[in-house]
């Protein structure tokens, strides 16, 4: 999403908190370490689950988790990015394959999230802005743990199918706690403070829209 609008790549124009006009050509991020919490406080962990959400690929926006323990779940927790263990294990396979363009060969680590587009406010000749967010160690750590409560219980029983719809809002990249001006901040590709600023902003970009359960 971009505010209340569904994201349309390339053609749609949006306005951020600073008042900059922009469009989006690329939007990708990793989701991992998913934990579901029951109403009694016990948890189910999706071990070894690393998912690359890509706005250009609708199927990537549907994360499927099987064999969840029965119970009534009230919240979800996940990591935006790739944890430190996988970052120091070199290039890998599946969603972590460097083929997807989310691995820095020169920096031996994964890009947690990417946002690219154009804006008339960009100082670049091409009018591009490019945000590649990476870093997992010490003061450069941009990993964000997100915890979201459900508006109603997610009931998991034998032969049930539960859908949790979660939206991510691109406008949050540009605001709270820092308002980002594309003119002053057209790129972030080397980790450090620029990446931390953007990751601090997008840490609250997720909201649960609905939880529905179908008994098959």
Tab-separated table of C-alpha atoms in Angstrom:
chain	number	residue	atom	x	y	z
A	1	UNK	CA	0.000	0.000	0.000
A	2	UNK	CA	0.896	3.667	-0.321
A	3	UNK	CA	-1.248	5.237	2.350
A	4	UNK	CA	-4.811	4.227	1.474
A	5	UNK	CA	-3.917	3.418	-2.143
A	6	UNK	CA	-2.917	0.027	-3.481
A	7	UNK	CA	0.614	0.245	-4.884
A	8	UNK	CA	0.835	0.480	-8.661
A	9	UNK	CA	4.380	0.202	-9.960
A	10	UNK	CA	5.856	2.728	-12.402
A	11	UNK	CA	2.753	4.664	-13.437
A	12	UNK	CA	1.028	5.894	-10.263
A	13	UNK	CA	2.176	9.070	-8.516
A	14	UNK	CA	2.193	9.493	-4.728
A	15	UNK	CA	3.150	12.160	-2.201
A	16	UNK	CA	5.184	11.569	0.974
A	17	UNK	CA	5.135	13.347	4.344
A	18	UNK	CA	7.706	15.896	3.166
A	19	UNK	CA	5.488	16.810	0.221
A	20	UNK	CA	7.681	15.110	-2.394
A	21	UNK	CA	5.982	13.504	-5.375
A	22	UNK	CA	7.265	10.061	-6.342
A	23	UNK	CA	6.512	6.810	-8.099
A	24	UNK	CA	7.811	3.332	-7.307
A	25	UNK	CA	9.640	1.019	-9.697
A	26	UNK	CA	10.837	-1.601	-7.186
A	27	UNK	CA	9.724	-2.682	-3.718
A	28	UNK	CA	11.136	-5.791	-2.034
A	29	UNK	CA	11.764	-6.937	1.518
A	30	UNK	CA	12.558	-10.085	3.476
A	31	UNK	CA	10.267	-11.560	6.123
A	32	UNK	CA	11.709	-14.240	8.429
A	33	UNK	CA	11.584	-15.746	11.922
A	34	UNK	CA	7.765	-15.793	12.048
A	35	UNK	CA	6.295	-16.563	15.476
A	36	UNK	CA	2.578	-16.989	16.182
A	37	UNK	CA	1.359	-16.602	19.773
A	38	UNK	CA	-1.705	-18.349	21.205
A	39	UNK	CA	-4.084	-16.774	23.703
A	40	UNK	CA	-2.503	-18.919	26.438
A	41	UNK	CA	0.930	-17.461	25.658
A	42	UNK	CA	2.416	-20.525	23.968
A	43	UNK	CA	3.968	-20.052	20.544
A	44	UNK	CA	4.432	-21.682	17.159
A	45	UNK	CA	7.638	-20.826	15.308
A	46	UNK	CA	8.095	-21.115	11.557
A	47	UNK	CA	11.643	-22.460	11.651
A	48	UNK	CA	13.861	-21.960	8.602
A	49	UNK	CA	11.275	-19.745	6.908
A	50	UNK	CA	12.780	-16.924	4.815
A	51	UNK	CA	10.472	-15.151	2.410
A	52	UNK	CA	11.184	-12.460	-0.179
A	53	UNK	CA	8.159	-10.253	-0.772
A	54	UNK	CA	8.345	-8.560	-4.187
A	55	UNK	CA	5.685	-6.076	-5.291
A	56	UNK	CA	6.305	-7.122	-8.890
A	57	UNK	CA	5.425	-10.766	-8.137
A	58	UNK	CA	1.924	-11.263	-6.687
A	59	UNK	CA	2.603	-14.853	-5.614
A	60	UNK	CA	5.506	-13.706	-3.432
A	61	UNK	CA	3.062	-11.662	-1.365
A	62	UNK	CA	1.314	-14.848	-0.231
A	63	UNK	CA	3.326	-16.554	2.508
A	64	UNK	CA	2.103	-20.080	3.234
A	65	UNK	CA	2.874	-21.860	6.497
A	66	UNK	CA	1.747	-25.450	6.952
A	67	UNK	CA	1.418	-27.749	9.970
A	68	UNK	CA	0.670	-24.985	12.458
A	69	UNK	CA	-0.257	-26.411	15.866
A	70	UNK	CA	-3.977	-26.249	16.689
A	71	UNK	CA	-5.149	-23.382	18.865
A	72	UNK	CA	-6.416	-19.818	18.952
A	73	UNK	CA	-3.723	-17.321	17.993
A	74	UNK	CA	-3.819	-13.652	18.939
A	75	UNK	CA	-0.659	-12.116	17.475
A	76	UNK	CA	2.209	-12.531	15.053
A	77	UNK	CA	5.858	-11.556	15.273
A	78	UNK	CA	8.410	-11.513	12.467
A	79	UNK	CA	11.738	-10.056	11.446
A	80	UNK	CA	12.050	-7.601	8.572
A	81	UNK	CA	15.267	-8.817	7.019
A	82	UNK	CA	17.637	-11.768	7.292
A	83	UNK	CA	19.033	-12.654	10.709
A	84	UNK	CA	22.731	-12.438	11.526
A	85	UNK	CA	23.295	-16.205	11.370
A	86	UNK	CA	22.221	-16.372	7.736
A	87	UNK	CA	24.083	-13.161	6.927
A	88	UNK	CA	27.419	-14.695	7.919
A	89	UNK	CA	26.719	-17.986	6.121
A	90	UNK	CA	27.450	-16.612	2.651
A	91	UNK	CA	25.144	-16.701	-0.362
A	92	UNK	CA	22.469	-19.385	-0.077
A	93	UNK	CA	19.535	-20.948	-1.940
A	94	UNK	CA	15.757	-20.529	-2.081
A	95	UNK	CA	14.562	-17.009	-1.260
A	96	UNK	CA	18.124	-16.243	-0.133
A	97	UNK	CA	19.628	-17.006	-3.556
A	98	UNK	CA	21.732	-14.030	-4.816
A	99	UNK	CA	19.852	-14.427	-8.108
A	100	UNK	CA	17.114	-12.211	-6.621
A	101	UNK	CA	19.473	-9.249	-6.322
A	102	UNK	CA	19.274	-8.986	-2.535
A	103	UNK	CA	22.840	-9.948	-1.646
A	104	UNK	CA	25.865	-7.642	-1.464
A	105	UNK	CA	28.845	-9.611	-2.773
A	106	UNK	CA	31.179	-6.803	-1.724
A	107	UNK	CA	29.755	-6.598	1.785
A	108	UNK	CA	29.012	-10.301	2.457
A	109	UNK	CA	25.481	-9.643	3.609
A	110	UNK	CA	21.859	-9.449	2.579
A	111	UNK	CA	19.860	-6.391	1.605
A	112	UNK	CA	16.887	-6.452	3.991
A	113	UNK	CA	14.647	-4.186	1.930
A	114	UNK	CA	14.704	-2.230	-1.332
A	115	UNK	CA	12.685	0.748	-2.480
A	116	UNK	CA	13.427	2.418	-5.810
A	117	UNK	CA	11.612	4.951	-7.922
A	118	UNK	CA	11.741	8.424	-9.406
A	119	UNK	CA	10.807	11.837	-8.095
A	120	UNK	CA	10.971	15.337	-9.595
A	121	UNK	CA	12.526	16.378	-6.266
A	122	UNK	CA	15.485	14.012	-6.684
A	123	UNK	CA	18.763	15.853	-7.383
A	124	UNK	CA	19.986	12.984	-9.568
A	125	UNK	CA	20.072	13.546	-13.339
A	126	UNK	CA	17.901	10.443	-13.763
A	127	UNK	CA	15.511	11.700	-11.032
A	128	UNK	CA	15.920	8.342	-9.311
A	129	UNK	CA	15.937	7.600	-5.613
A	130	UNK	CA	17.442	4.279	-4.515
A	131	UNK	CA	17.134	2.832	-1.016
A	132	UNK	CA	18.904	-0.490	-0.374
A	133	UNK	CA	18.770	-1.228	3.341
A	134	UNK	CA	21.383	-3.564	4.810
A	135	UNK	CA	23.531	-4.119	7.873
A	136	UNK	CA	23.159	-6.588	10.732
A	137	UNK	CA	26.055	-5.953	13.093
A	138	UNK	CA	26.537	-3.490	15.954
A	139	UNK	CA	25.538	0.129	15.297
A	140	UNK	CA	24.806	-0.713	11.634
A	141	UNK	CA	22.092	-3.220	12.556
A	142	UNK	CA	18.875	-2.470	10.619
A	143	UNK	CA	16.993	-5.669	11.529
A	144	UNK	CA	13.505	-4.864	12.830
A	145	UNK	CA	11.265	-7.148	14.871
A	146	UNK	CA	7.589	-6.459	14.239
A	147	UNK	CA	4.784	-7.622	16.550
A	148	UNK	CA	1.147	-7.259	15.511
A	149	UNK	CA	-2.013	-8.156	17.416
A	150	UNK	CA	-4.971	-9.646	15.570
A	151	UNK	CA	-8.373	-7.902	15.518
A	152	UNK	CA	-9.924	-11.316	16.208
A	153	UNK	CA	-8.563	-14.766	17.032
A	154	UNK	CA	-6.919	-16.819	14.308
A	155	UNK	CA	-8.387	-20.248	14.992
A	156	UNK	CA	-6.352	-23.186	13.743
A	157	UNK	CA	-7.947	-26.644	13.848
A	158	UNK	CA	-7.744	-29.760	11.725
A	159	UNK	CA	-8.638	-28.988	8.079
A	160	UNK	CA	-8.836	-25.224	8.646
A	161	UNK	CA	-7.480	-22.517	6.371
A	162	UNK	CA	-6.675	-19.175	7.988
A	163	UNK	CA	-5.722	-16.017	6.102
A	164	UNK	CA	-4.058	-13.098	7.888
A	165	UNK	CA	-4.016	-10.054	5.629
A	166	UNK	CA	-1.165	-7.696	6.505
A	167	UNK	CA	-0.571	-4.438	4.666
A	168	UNK	CA	2.751	-2.642	4.354
A	169	UNK	CA	2.623	1.113	3.769
A	170	UNK	CA	5.448	2.637	1.717
A	171	UNK	CA	4.669	6.123	3.042
A	172	UNK	CA	6.094	5.011	6.394
A	173	UNK	CA	9.570	4.870	4.820
A	174	UNK	CA	9.476	8.683	4.700
A	175	UNK	CA	8.193	9.542	8.182
A	176	UNK	CA	8.265	8.832	11.922
A	177	UNK	CA	10.623	9.167	13.586
A	178	UNK	CA	12.389	11.042	10.748
A	179	UNK	CA	10.775	12.964	7.898
A	180	UNK	CA	12.753	12.122	4.770
A	181	UNK	CA	13.269	14.601	1.937
A	182	UNK	CA	14.091	12.912	-1.369
A	183	UNK	CA	16.143	15.965	-2.389
A	184	UNK	CA	18.367	15.660	0.673
A	185	UNK	CA	18.212	11.875	0.811
A	186	UNK	CA	18.105	10.407	-2.726
A	187	UNK	CA	20.048	7.253	-1.899
A	188	UNK	CA	21.038	4.764	0.773
A	189	UNK	CA	23.179	1.887	-0.464
A	190	UNK	CA	26.084	1.489	1.955
A	191	UNK	CA	24.487	0.742	5.321
A	192	UNK	CA	25.270	3.071	8.220
A	193	UNK	CA	23.163	6.041	9.327
A	194	UNK	CA	21.084	6.466	6.124
A	195	UNK	CA	19.993	2.811	6.270
A	196	UNK	CA	19.253	3.052	9.999
A	197	UNK	CA	17.123	6.156	9.452
A	198	UNK	CA	14.957	4.429	6.852
A	199	UNK	CA	14.683	1.159	8.776
A	200	UNK	CA	13.624	3.048	11.905
A	201	UNK	CA	10.913	4.642	9.787
A	202	UNK	CA	9.583	1.502	8.100
A	203	UNK	CA	9.569	-0.552	11.310
A	204	UNK	CA	5.940	0.483	11.812
A	205	UNK	CA	4.754	0.126	8.206
A	206	UNK	CA	2.798	-3.097	8.854
A	207	UNK	CA	-0.840	-3.362	9.966
A	208	UNK	CA	-3.187	-6.348	10.209
A	209	UNK	CA	-6.254	-5.724	8.049
A	210	UNK	CA	-8.214	-8.904	8.680
A	211	UNK	CA	-8.103	-12.473	9.993
A	212	UNK	CA	-10.438	-15.046	8.438
A	213	UNK	CA	-10.702	-18.782	9.063
A	214	UNK	CA	-12.419	-21.308	6.796
A	215	UNK	CA	-13.114	-24.848	7.974
A	216	UNK	CA	-12.685	-27.174	5.025
